[in-house]
mmCIF file of C-alpha atoms in Angstrom:
data_model
loop_
_atom_site.group_PDB
_atom_site.id
_atom_site.type_symbol
_atom_site.label_atom_id
_atom_site.label_comp_id
_atom_site.label_asym_id
_atom_site.label_seq_id
_atom_site.Cartn_x
_atom_site.Cartn_y
_atom_site.Cartn_z
ATOM 1 C CA UNK A 257 2.787 3.979 12.048
ATOM 2 C CA UNK A 258 1.276 1.145 9.673
ATOM 3 C CA UNK A 259 -0.749 -1.925 10.942
ATOM 4 C CA UNK A 260 2.686 -4.209 9.108
ATOM 5 C CA UNK A 261 5.284 -2.131 11.384
ATOM 6 C CA UNK A 262 5.109 -3.869 14.556
ATOM 7 C CA UNK A 263 5.141 -7.400 12.990
ATOM 8 C CA UNK A 264 7.746 -6.363 10.349
ATOM 9 C CA UNK A 265 9.948 -5.142 13.763
ATOM 10 C CA UNK A 266 9.071 -8.141 15.541
ATOM 11 C CA UNK A 267 10.278 -10.150 12.834
ATOM 12 C CA UNK A 268 13.417 -8.478 12.335
ATOM 13 C CA UNK A 269 14.442 -8.071 15.861
ATOM 14 C CA UNK A 270 13.644 -11.882 16.219
ATOM 15 C CA UNK A 271 16.154 -11.786 13.718
ATOM 16 C CA UNK A 272 19.035 -9.589 14.988
ATOM 17 C CA UNK A 273 18.730 -10.944 18.622
ATOM 18 C CA UNK A 274 20.221 -14.496 16.764
ATOM 19 C CA UNK A 275 23.010 -12.218 15.036
ATOM 20 C CA UNK A 276 25.039 -10.871 17.363
ATOM 21 C CA UNK A 277 27.243 -9.587 14.859
ATOM 22 C CA UNK A 278 24.904 -7.884 12.591
ATOM 23 C CA UNK A 279 23.088 -6.559 15.319
ATOM 24 C CA UNK A 280 26.430 -4.873 16.648
ATOM 25 C CA UNK A 281 26.806 -3.051 13.223
ATOM 26 C CA UNK A 282 23.373 -1.366 14.219
ATOM 27 C CA UNK A 283 24.124 -0.710 17.807
ATOM 28 C CA UNK A 284 26.675 1.781 16.689
ATOM 29 C CA UNK A 285 23.933 4.046 15.279
ATOM 30 C CA UNK A 286 21.696 4.323 18.275
ATOM 31 C CA UNK A 287 19.126 6.933 18.781
ATOM 32 C CA UNK A 288 19.131 7.249 14.630
ATOM 33 C CA UNK A 289 15.711 6.641 12.747
ATOM 34 C CA UNK A 290 15.136 4.890 9.669
ATOM 35 C CA UNK A 291 12.295 5.703 7.376
ATOM 36 C CA UNK A 292 11.402 3.129 4.350
ATOM 37 C CA UNK A 293 8.952 4.752 2.055
ATOM 38 C CA UNK A 294 7.065 2.602 -0.900
ATOM 39 C CA UNK A 295 4.265 4.655 -2.187
ATOM 40 C CA UNK A 296 1.548 4.621 0.272
ATOM 41 C CA UNK A 297 3.579 2.256 2.783
ATOM 42 C CA UNK A 298 5.441 3.688 5.480
ATOM 43 C CA UNK A 299 7.637 2.099 8.006
ATOM 44 C CA UNK A 300 10.106 4.558 10.786
ATOM 45 C CA UNK A 301 12.057 2.125 12.855
ATOM 46 C CA UNK A 302 14.335 3.681 15.051
ATOM 47 C CA UNK A 303 17.726 2.017 16.928
ATOM 48 C CA UNK A 304 17.996 1.072 20.257
ATOM 49 C CA UNK A 305 20.737 1.383 22.369
ATOM 50 C CA UNK A 306 21.000 -2.902 22.167
ATOM 51 C CA UNK A 307 21.023 -2.495 18.180
ATOM 52 C CA UNK A 308 17.237 -3.687 18.214
ATOM 53 C CA UNK A 309 14.516 -1.605 16.302
ATOM 54 C CA UNK A 310 11.689 0.386 18.023
ATOM 55 C CA UNK A 311 8.376 1.774 16.134
ATOM 56 C CA UNK A 312 9.202 5.328 16.088
ATOM 57 C CA UNK A 313 7.021 8.324 14.528
ATOM 58 C CA UNK A 314 8.108 10.587 16.820
ATOM 59 C CA UNK A 315 11.081 12.077 15.639
ATOM 60 C CA UNK A 316 12.478 13.028 12.597
ATOM 61 C CA UNK A 317 13.963 10.695 10.122
ATOM 62 C CA UNK A 318 18.196 10.264 9.853
ATOM 63 C CA UNK A 319 17.536 8.607 6.785
ATOM 64 C CA UNK A 320 15.112 8.134 4.318
ATOM 65 C CA UNK A 321 14.867 5.201 1.651
ATOM 66 C CA UNK A 322 11.958 5.886 -0.570
ATOM 67 C CA UNK A 323 11.639 2.707 -3.287
ATOM 68 C CA UNK A 324 9.206 3.086 -6.018
ATOM 69 C CA UNK A 325 5.932 0.771 -5.741
ATOM 70 C CA UNK A 326 6.916 -0.880 -9.152
ATOM 71 C CA UNK A 327 11.082 -1.825 -7.738
ATOM 72 C CA UNK A 328 9.553 -3.236 -4.478
ATOM 73 C CA UNK A 329 9.980 -6.813 -6.063
ATOM 74 C CA UNK A 330 13.326 -6.268 -7.563
ATOM 75 C CA UNK A 331 14.174 -4.960 -3.714
ATOM 76 C CA UNK A 332 12.961 -8.108 -2.066
ATOM 77 C CA UNK A 333 14.458 -10.829 -4.541
ATOM 78 C CA UNK A 334 17.885 -9.069 -5.069
ATOM 79 C CA UNK A 335 18.873 -7.490 -1.595
ATOM 80 C CA UNK A 336 22.793 -7.582 -2.707
ATOM 81 C CA UNK A 337 21.186 -4.981 -5.326
ATOM 82 C CA UNK A 338 18.849 -3.490 -3.976
ATOM 83 C CA UNK A 339 20.447 -0.214 -2.853
ATOM 84 C CA UNK A 340 20.384 0.505 -7.027
ATOM 85 C CA UNK A 341 16.438 0.248 -7.087
ATOM 86 C CA UNK A 342 16.156 3.167 -3.885
ATOM 87 C CA UNK A 343 16.437 6.676 -3.939
ATOM 88 C CA UNK A 344 18.586 7.887 -0.077
ATOM 89 C CA UNK A 345 18.397 10.989 1.675
ATOM 90 C CA UNK A 346 19.892 11.795 5.015
ATOM 91 C CA UNK A 347 22.855 9.969 6.667
ATOM 92 C CA UNK A 348 24.541 8.061 3.996
ATOM 93 C CA UNK A 349 26.804 6.019 6.681
ATOM 94 C CA UNK A 350 23.605 5.052 8.551
ATOM 95 C CA UNK A 351 22.312 3.844 4.971
ATOM 96 C CA UNK A 352 25.189 2.324 4.172
ATOM 97 C CA UNK A 353 25.049 0.225 7.492
ATOM 98 C CA UNK A 354 21.094 -0.645 6.742
ATOM 99 C CA UNK A 355 21.925 -2.322 3.577
ATOM 100 C CA UNK A 356 24.693 -4.239 4.894
ATOM 101 C CA UNK A 357 22.116 -5.494 7.571
ATOM 102 C CA UNK A 358 19.758 -6.645 5.069
ATOM 103 C CA UNK A 359 22.338 -8.406 3.240
ATOM 104 C CA UNK A 360 23.418 -10.177 5.787
ATOM 105 C CA UNK A 361 20.666 -10.977 7.830
ATOM 106 C CA UNK A 362 19.069 -14.684 7.199
ATOM 107 C CA UNK A 363 16.469 -16.402 8.971
ATOM 108 C CA UNK A 364 17.664 -20.194 10.604
ATOM 109 C CA UNK A 365 14.256 -22.124 10.228
ATOM 110 C CA UNK A 366 15.538 -24.951 11.657
ATOM 111 C CA UNK A 367 16.680 -23.285 14.930
ATOM 112 C CA UNK A 368 13.222 -21.620 15.334
ATOM 113 C CA UNK A 369 11.233 -25.257 14.648
ATOM 114 C CA UNK A 370 13.838 -27.375 17.227
ATOM 115 C CA UNK A 371 12.062 -26.390 20.304
ATOM 116 C CA UNK A 372 8.748 -27.542 19.081
ATOM 117 C CA UNK A 373 9.641 -30.761 16.815
ATOM 118 C CA UNK A 374 13.540 -31.740 18.075
ATOM 119 C CA UNK A 375 16.497 -30.952 16.078
ATOM 120 C CA UNK A 376 16.214 -33.905 13.693
ATOM 121 C CA UNK A 377 12.598 -33.193 12.406
ATOM 122 C CA UNK A 378 13.196 -29.553 12.229
ATOM 123 C CA UNK A 379 16.232 -30.111 10.084
ATOM 124 C CA UNK A 380 14.270 -32.676 7.663
ATOM 125 C CA UNK A 381 11.371 -29.853 7.485
ATOM 126 C CA UNK A 382 13.342 -27.078 6.700
ATOM 127 C CA UNK A 383 14.847 -29.360 4.062
ATOM 128 C CA UNK A 384 11.247 -30.207 3.128
ATOM 129 C CA UNK A 385 10.610 -26.376 2.841
ATOM 130 C CA UNK A 386 13.584 -25.446 0.533
ATOM 131 C CA UNK A 387 12.703 -28.545 -1.855
ATOM 132 C CA UNK A 388 9.195 -27.518 -1.937
ATOM 133 C CA UNK A 389 10.314 -23.502 -2.955
ATOM 134 C CA UNK A 390 12.951 -24.746 -4.985
ATOM 135 C CA UNK A 391 10.541 -27.138 -7.263
ATOM 136 C CA UNK A 392 7.834 -24.408 -7.351
ATOM 137 C CA UNK A 393 10.570 -22.149 -8.658
ATOM 138 C CA UNK A 394 11.266 -24.581 -11.331
ATOM 139 C CA UNK A 395 7.890 -25.103 -12.332
ATOM 140 C CA UNK A 396 7.220 -21.623 -12.359
ATOM 141 C CA UNK A 397 10.042 -21.203 -14.871
ATOM 142 C CA UNK A 398 9.180 -24.348 -16.554
ATOM 143 C CA UNK A 399 5.805 -22.522 -16.912
ATOM 144 C CA UNK A 400 7.226 -19.388 -18.323
ATOM 145 C CA UNK A 401 9.226 -20.894 -20.654
ATOM 146 C CA UNK A 402 6.521 -23.230 -22.073
ATOM 147 C CA UNK A 403 4.064 -20.083 -22.756
ATOM 148 C CA UNK A 404 6.884 -17.535 -24.268
ATOM 149 C CA UNK A 405 7.544 -20.838 -26.550
ATOM 150 C CA UNK A 406 4.225 -21.047 -27.621
ATOM 151 C CA UNK A 407 3.777 -17.357 -27.835
ATOM 152 C CA UNK A 408 7.260 -17.320 -29.666
ATOM 153 C CA UNK A 409 7.107 -20.800 -31.749
ATOM 154 C CA UNK A 410 3.695 -22.585 -32.153
ATOM 155 C CA UNK A 411 1.538 -19.713 -32.277
ATOM 156 C CA UNK A 412 3.760 -16.585 -33.314
ATOM 157 C CA UNK A 413 2.195 -13.937 -31.542
ATOM 158 C CA UNK A 414 5.590 -12.756 -30.095
ATOM 159 C CA UNK A 415 9.177 -12.146 -32.069
ATOM 160 C CA UNK A 416 12.605 -13.276 -30.723
ATOM 161 C CA UNK A 417 14.095 -9.908 -30.020
ATOM 162 C CA UNK A 418 16.512 -10.924 -32.934
ATOM 163 C CA UNK A 419 14.440 -11.655 -35.279
ATOM 164 C CA UNK A 420 12.651 -8.459 -34.804
ATOM 165 C CA UNK A 421 15.663 -6.719 -35.228
ATOM 166 C CA UNK A 422 16.799 -8.152 -38.199
ATOM 167 C CA UNK A 423 13.196 -7.273 -39.660
ATOM 168 C CA UNK A 424 13.640 -3.846 -39.034
ATOM 169 C CA UNK A 425 17.188 -4.259 -40.562
ATOM 170 C CA UNK A 426 15.958 -5.863 -43.915
ATOM 171 C CA UNK A 427 13.314 -3.067 -43.658
ATOM 172 C CA UNK A 428 16.022 -0.255 -43.416
ATOM 173 C CA UNK A 429 17.759 -2.158 -46.350
ATOM 174 C CA UNK A 430 14.527 -2.438 -48.700
ATOM 175 C CA UNK A 431 13.655 1.397 -47.828
ATOM 176 C CA UNK A 432 17.408 2.814 -48.872
ATOM 177 C CA UNK A 433 17.218 0.214 -52.019
ATOM 178 C CA UNK A 434 13.574 2.153 -53.187
ATOM 179 C CA UNK A 435 14.546 5.056 -52.663
ATOM 180 C CA UNK A 436 17.801 4.374 -55.005
ATOM 181 C CA UNK A 437 15.592 2.939 -57.602
ATOM 182 C CA UNK A 438 13.444 6.149 -57.793
ATOM 183 C CA UNK A 439 16.108 8.754 -57.787
ATOM 184 C CA UNK A 440 17.505 6.364 -60.920
ATOM 185 C CA UNK A 441 14.195 6.472 -62.892
ATOM 186 C CA UNK A 442 13.580 10.216 -61.614
ATOM 187 C CA UNK A 443 16.982 10.474 -63.638
ATOM 188 C CA UNK A 444 16.138 8.808 -66.611
ATOM 189 C CA UNK A 445 13.089 10.436 -66.440
ATOM 190 C CA UNK A 446 15.228 13.777 -66.809
ATOM 191 C CA UNK A 447 17.709 12.230 -69.406
ATOM 192 C CA UNK A 448 14.558 10.870 -71.403
ATOM 193 C CA UNK A 449 13.020 14.106 -71.543
ATOM 194 C CA UNK A 450 16.206 16.171 -72.197
ATOM 195 C CA UNK A 451 17.535 13.918 -74.891
ATOM 196 C CA UNK A 452 13.826 14.550 -76.924
ATOM 197 C CA UNK A 453 14.172 18.103 -76.860
#
């Protein structure tokens, strides 16, 4: 068991406890064990009778989902396409259910904040959080665009792909022209030597 396993299971169970339809999908696979491997990190979770997860390292996994460590961010960023980045062995139906649960499981921050701050404050805090995340994404995207523009336009250390492809095409045309010219020169030299004889 990894040190991450219990907190991850607790978070997932917290979300599942508020989404009965999603939990019911897992309940159909009660007793099955899923193992998620990402390089050195391995999470092993069993589905309990109530559809919630529990730590289980004693049983053999029913399904093993392997994620290349280089693809972890892609999997997290695009959960709807996550299973295109993984290797699955074992129960395919259980793996499909895990994929569906991962896509449908969502966090409602207002619901978790309301008991501490009240409904109105929880909504405003959640909106402020979403706004801050949106602004951070926008600023980071603009920063990347500005760096790319600098490297491509003002201090050209990189090339646009189409410029590189056009350059390669132009080089190929020049190479072909030089080869044709060399053949013509060779032919003219042979004709010149033959004419002198």
